[in-house]
């Protein structure tokens, strides 16, 4: 007689989320919520534009310029997530 304890396995549990790579996970999440990558891209574009316009801001204070860029980037992300 074998008196060892056997563990039962549940074959219904899928571990596919552990098996997939970062790229395929990003693609799957983008298909589930397509406006999230749009929001991320818009955020990056606004930040890049803000950095590009940093030298030609005139006599606007640096802190005011950064606040305007932050508000614009956050507004774009919130708008994309709301859609």
mmCIF file with all atom_site columns, C-alpha atoms in Angstrom:
data_model
loop_
_atom_site.group_PDB
_atom_site.id
_atom_site.type_symbol
_atom_site.label_atom_id
_atom_site.label_alt_id
_atom_site.label_comp_id
_atom_site.label_asym_id
_atom_site.label_entity_id
_atom_site.label_seq_id
_atom_site.pdbx_PDB_ins_code
_atom_site.Cartn_x
_atom_site.Cartn_y
_atom_site.Cartn_z
_atom_site.occupancy
_atom_site.B_iso_or_equiv
_atom_site.pdbx_formal_charge
_atom_site.auth_seq_id
_atom_site.auth_comp_id
_atom_site.auth_asym_id
_atom_site.auth_atom_id
_atom_site.pdbx_PDB_model_num
ATOM 1  C CA . UNK A 1 1  ? 0.000   0.000  0.000   1.00 0.00 ? 1  UNK A CA 1
ATOM 2  C CA . UNK A 1 2  ? 1.155   3.528  -0.808  1.00 0.00 ? 2  UNK A CA 1
ATOM 3  C CA . UNK A 1 3  ? 0.493   5.781  2.162   1.00 0.00 ? 3  UNK A CA 1
ATOM 4  C CA . UNK A 1 4  ? 1.906   8.965  0.586   1.00 0.00 ? 4  UNK A CA 1
ATOM 5  C CA . UNK A 1 5  ? -0.319  12.000 0.258   1.00 0.00 ? 5  UNK A CA 1
ATOM 6  C CA . UNK A 1 6  ? -1.267  12.898 -3.292  1.00 0.00 ? 6  UNK A CA 1
ATOM 7  C CA . UNK A 1 7  ? -2.074  16.399 -4.349  1.00 0.00 ? 7  UNK A CA 1
ATOM 8  C CA . UNK A 1 8  ? -4.975  16.970 -6.679  1.00 0.00 ? 8  UNK A CA 1
ATOM 9  C CA . UNK A 1 9  ? -4.411  19.194 -9.673  1.00 0.00 ? 9  UNK A CA 1
ATOM 10 C CA . UNK A 1 10 ? -7.010  21.408 -11.246 1.00 0.00 ? 10 UNK A CA 1
ATOM 11 C CA . UNK A 1 11 ? -6.636  21.273 -15.018 1.00 0.00 ? 11 UNK A CA 1
ATOM 12 C CA . UNK A 1 12 ? -9.135  24.129 -15.473 1.00 0.00 ? 12 UNK A CA 1
ATOM 13 C CA . UNK A 1 13 ? -6.687  26.734 -14.202 1.00 0.00 ? 13 UNK A CA 1
ATOM 14 C CA . UNK A 1 14 ? -5.038  28.466 -17.117 1.00 0.00 ? 14 UNK A CA 1
ATOM 15 C CA . UNK A 1 15 ? -1.551  29.828 -16.695 1.00 0.00 ? 15 UNK A CA 1
ATOM 16 C CA . UNK A 1 16 ? -1.498  31.471 -20.108 1.00 0.00 ? 16 UNK A CA 1
ATOM 17 C CA . UNK A 1 17 ? -0.970  34.906 -18.564 1.00 0.00 ? 17 UNK A CA 1
ATOM 18 C CA . UNK A 1 18 ? 2.330   33.655 -17.145 1.00 0.00 ? 18 UNK A CA 1
ATOM 19 C CA . UNK A 1 19 ? 3.401   32.123 -20.463 1.00 0.00 ? 19 UNK A CA 1
ATOM 20 C CA . UNK A 1 20 ? 2.817   35.155 -22.681 1.00 0.00 ? 20 UNK A CA 1
ATOM 21 C CA . UNK A 1 21 ? 5.549   37.686 -23.313 1.00 0.00 ? 21 UNK A CA 1
ATOM 22 C CA . UNK A 1 22 ? 5.390   41.404 -22.645 1.00 0.00 ? 22 UNK A CA 1
ATOM 23 C CA . UNK A 1 23 ? 4.635   42.228 -26.290 1.00 0.00 ? 23 UNK A CA 1
ATOM 24 C CA . UNK A 1 24 ? 1.703   39.847 -26.571 1.00 0.00 ? 24 UNK A CA 1
ATOM 25 C CA . UNK A 1 25 ? 0.374   40.972 -23.194 1.00 0.00 ? 25 UNK A CA 1
ATOM 26 C CA . UNK A 1 26 ? 0.474   44.599 -24.368 1.00 0.00 ? 26 UNK A CA 1
ATOM 27 C CA . UNK A 1 27 ? -1.349  43.676 -27.594 1.00 0.00 ? 27 UNK A CA 1
ATOM 28 C CA . UNK A 1 28 ? -4.016  41.763 -25.656 1.00 0.00 ? 28 UNK A CA 1
ATOM 29 C CA . UNK A 1 29 ? -4.558  44.656 -23.246 1.00 0.00 ? 29 UNK A CA 1
ATOM 30 C CA . UNK A 1 30 ? -4.710  47.113 -26.171 1.00 0.00 ? 30 UNK A CA 1
ATOM 31 C CA . UNK A 1 31 ? -7.472  45.040 -27.779 1.00 0.00 ? 31 UNK A CA 1
ATOM 32 C CA . UNK A 1 32 ? -9.431  45.001 -24.515 1.00 0.00 ? 32 UNK A CA 1
ATOM 33 C CA . UNK A 1 33 ? -9.132  48.778 -23.964 1.00 0.00 ? 33 UNK A CA 1
ATOM 34 C CA . UNK A 1 34 ? -7.991  50.510 -27.183 1.00 0.00 ? 34 UNK A CA 1
ATOM 35 C CA . UNK A 1 35 ? -8.075  54.060 -25.786 1.00 0.00 ? 35 UNK A CA 1
ATOM 36 C CA . UNK A 1 36 ? -5.419  53.365 -23.145 1.00 0.00 ? 36 UNK A CA 1
ATOM 37 C CA . UNK A 1 37 ? -2.554  53.120 -25.690 1.00 0.00 ? 37 UNK A CA 1
ATOM 38 C CA . UNK A 1 38 ? -4.000  56.179 -27.444 1.00 0.00 ? 38 UNK A CA 1
ATOM 39 C CA . UNK A 1 39 ? -3.877  58.040 -24.128 1.00 0.00 ? 39 UNK A CA 1
ATOM 40 C CA . UNK A 1 40 ? -0.310  56.920 -23.524 1.00 0.00 ? 40 UNK A CA 1
ATOM 41 C CA . UNK A 1 41 ? 0.753   58.010 -27.022 1.00 0.00 ? 41 UNK A CA 1
ATOM 42 C CA . UNK A 1 42 ? -0.965  61.378 -26.599 1.00 0.00 ? 42 UNK A CA 1
ATOM 43 C CA . UNK A 1 43 ? 0.730   61.870 -23.242 1.00 0.00 ? 43 UNK A CA 1
ATOM 44 C CA . UNK A 1 44 ? 4.121   61.146 -24.802 1.00 0.00 ? 44 UNK A CA 1
ATOM 45 C CA . UNK A 1 45 ? 3.372   63.490 -27.720 1.00 0.00 ? 45 UNK A CA 1
ATOM 46 C CA . UNK A 1 46 ? 2.377   66.363 -25.423 1.00 0.00 ? 46 UNK A CA 1
ATOM 47 C CA . UNK A 1 47 ? 5.470   65.855 -23.273 1.00 0.00 ? 47 UNK A CA 1
ATOM 48 C CA . UNK A 1 48 ? 7.674   65.826 -26.391 1.00 0.00 ? 48 UNK A CA 1
ATOM 49 C CA . UNK A 1 49 ? 5.975   68.987 -27.674 1.00 0.00 ? 49 UNK A CA 1
ATOM 50 C CA . UNK A 1 50 ? 6.457   70.659 -24.301 1.00 0.00 ? 50 UNK A CA 1
ATOM 51 C CA . UNK A 1 51 ? 10.149  69.809 -24.286 1.00 0.00 ? 51 UNK A CA 1
ATOM 52 C CA . UNK A 1 52 ? 10.482  71.079 -27.855 1.00 0.00 ? 52 UNK A CA 1
ATOM 53 C CA . UNK A 1 53 ? 8.797   74.394 -26.967 1.00 0.00 ? 53 UNK A CA 1
ATOM 54 C CA . UNK A 1 54 ? 10.780  74.779 -23.760 1.00 0.00 ? 54 UNK A CA 1
ATOM 55 C CA . UNK A 1 55 ? 13.366  77.103 -25.304 1.00 0.00 ? 55 UNK A CA 1
ATOM 56 C CA . UNK A 1 56 ? 10.830  79.342 -27.035 1.00 0.00 ? 56 UNK A CA 1
ATOM 57 C CA . UNK A 1 57 ? 8.520   79.874 -24.075 1.00 0.00 ? 57 UNK A CA 1
ATOM 58 C CA . UNK A 1 58 ? 9.309   83.583 -24.000 1.00 0.00 ? 58 UNK A CA 1
ATOM 59 C CA . UNK A 1 59 ? 9.263   85.213 -20.599 1.00 0.00 ? 59 UNK A CA 1
ATOM 60 C CA . UNK A 1 60 ? 6.911   82.601 -19.129 1.00 0.00 ? 60 UNK A CA 1
ATOM 61 C CA . UNK A 1 61 ? 8.251   81.103 -15.924 1.00 0.00 ? 61 UNK A CA 1
ATOM 62 C CA . UNK A 1 62 ? 9.498   77.528 -16.071 1.00 0.00 ? 62 UNK A CA 1
ATOM 63 C CA . UNK A 1 63 ? 7.071   76.378 -13.377 1.00 0.00 ? 63 UNK A CA 1
ATOM 64 C CA . UNK A 1 64 ? 4.063   77.820 -15.225 1.00 0.00 ? 64 UNK A CA 1
ATOM 65 C CA . UNK A 1 65 ? 5.178   76.165 -18.465 1.00 0.00 ? 65 UNK A CA 1
ATOM 66 C CA . UNK A 1 66 ? 5.566   72.793 -16.726 1.00 0.00 ? 66 UNK A CA 1
ATOM 67 C CA . UNK A 1 67 ? 2.165   73.102 -15.053 1.00 0.00 ? 67 UNK A CA 1
ATOM 68 C CA . UNK A 1 68 ? 0.501   73.843 -18.400 1.00 0.00 ? 68 UNK A CA 1
ATOM 69 C CA . UNK A 1 69 ? 2.167   70.830 -20.014 1.00 0.00 ? 69 UNK A CA 1
ATOM 70 C CA . UNK A 1 70 ? 1.213   68.579 -17.105 1.00 0.00 ? 70 UNK A CA 1
ATOM 71 C CA . UNK A 1 71 ? -2.411  69.684 -17.221 1.00 0.00 ? 71 UNK A CA 1
ATOM 72 C CA . UNK A 1 72 ? -2.542  69.193 -21.002 1.00 0.00 ? 72 UNK A CA 1
ATOM 73 C CA . UNK A 1 73 ? -1.019  65.704 -20.781 1.00 0.00 ? 73 UNK A CA 1
ATOM 74 C CA . UNK A 1 74 ? -3.269  64.635 -17.926 1.00 0.00 ? 74 UNK A CA 1
ATOM 75 C CA . UNK A 1 75 ? -6.320  66.046 -19.698 1.00 0.00 ? 75 UNK A CA 1
ATOM 76 C CA . UNK A 1 76 ? -5.515  64.037 -22.805 1.00 0.00 ? 76 UNK A CA 1
ATOM 77 C CA . UNK A 1 77 ? -5.115  60.806 -20.806 1.00 0.00 ? 77 UNK A CA 1
ATOM 78 C CA . UNK A 1 78 ? -8.321  61.354 -18.823 1.00 0.00 ? 78 UNK A CA 1
ATOM 79 C CA . UNK A 1 79 ? -10.203 62.181 -22.021 1.00 0.00 ? 79 UNK A CA 1
ATOM 80 C CA . UNK A 1 80 ? -8.938  59.034 -23.741 1.00 0.00 ? 80 UNK A CA 1
ATOM 81 C CA . UNK A 1 81 ? -9.832  56.871 -20.731 1.00 0.00 ? 81 UNK A CA 1
ATOM 82 C CA . UNK A 1 82 ? -13.294 58.451 -20.535 1.00 0.00 ? 82 UNK A CA 1
ATOM 83 C CA . UNK A 1 83 ? -13.982 57.601 -24.165 1.00 0.00 ? 83 UNK A CA 1
#
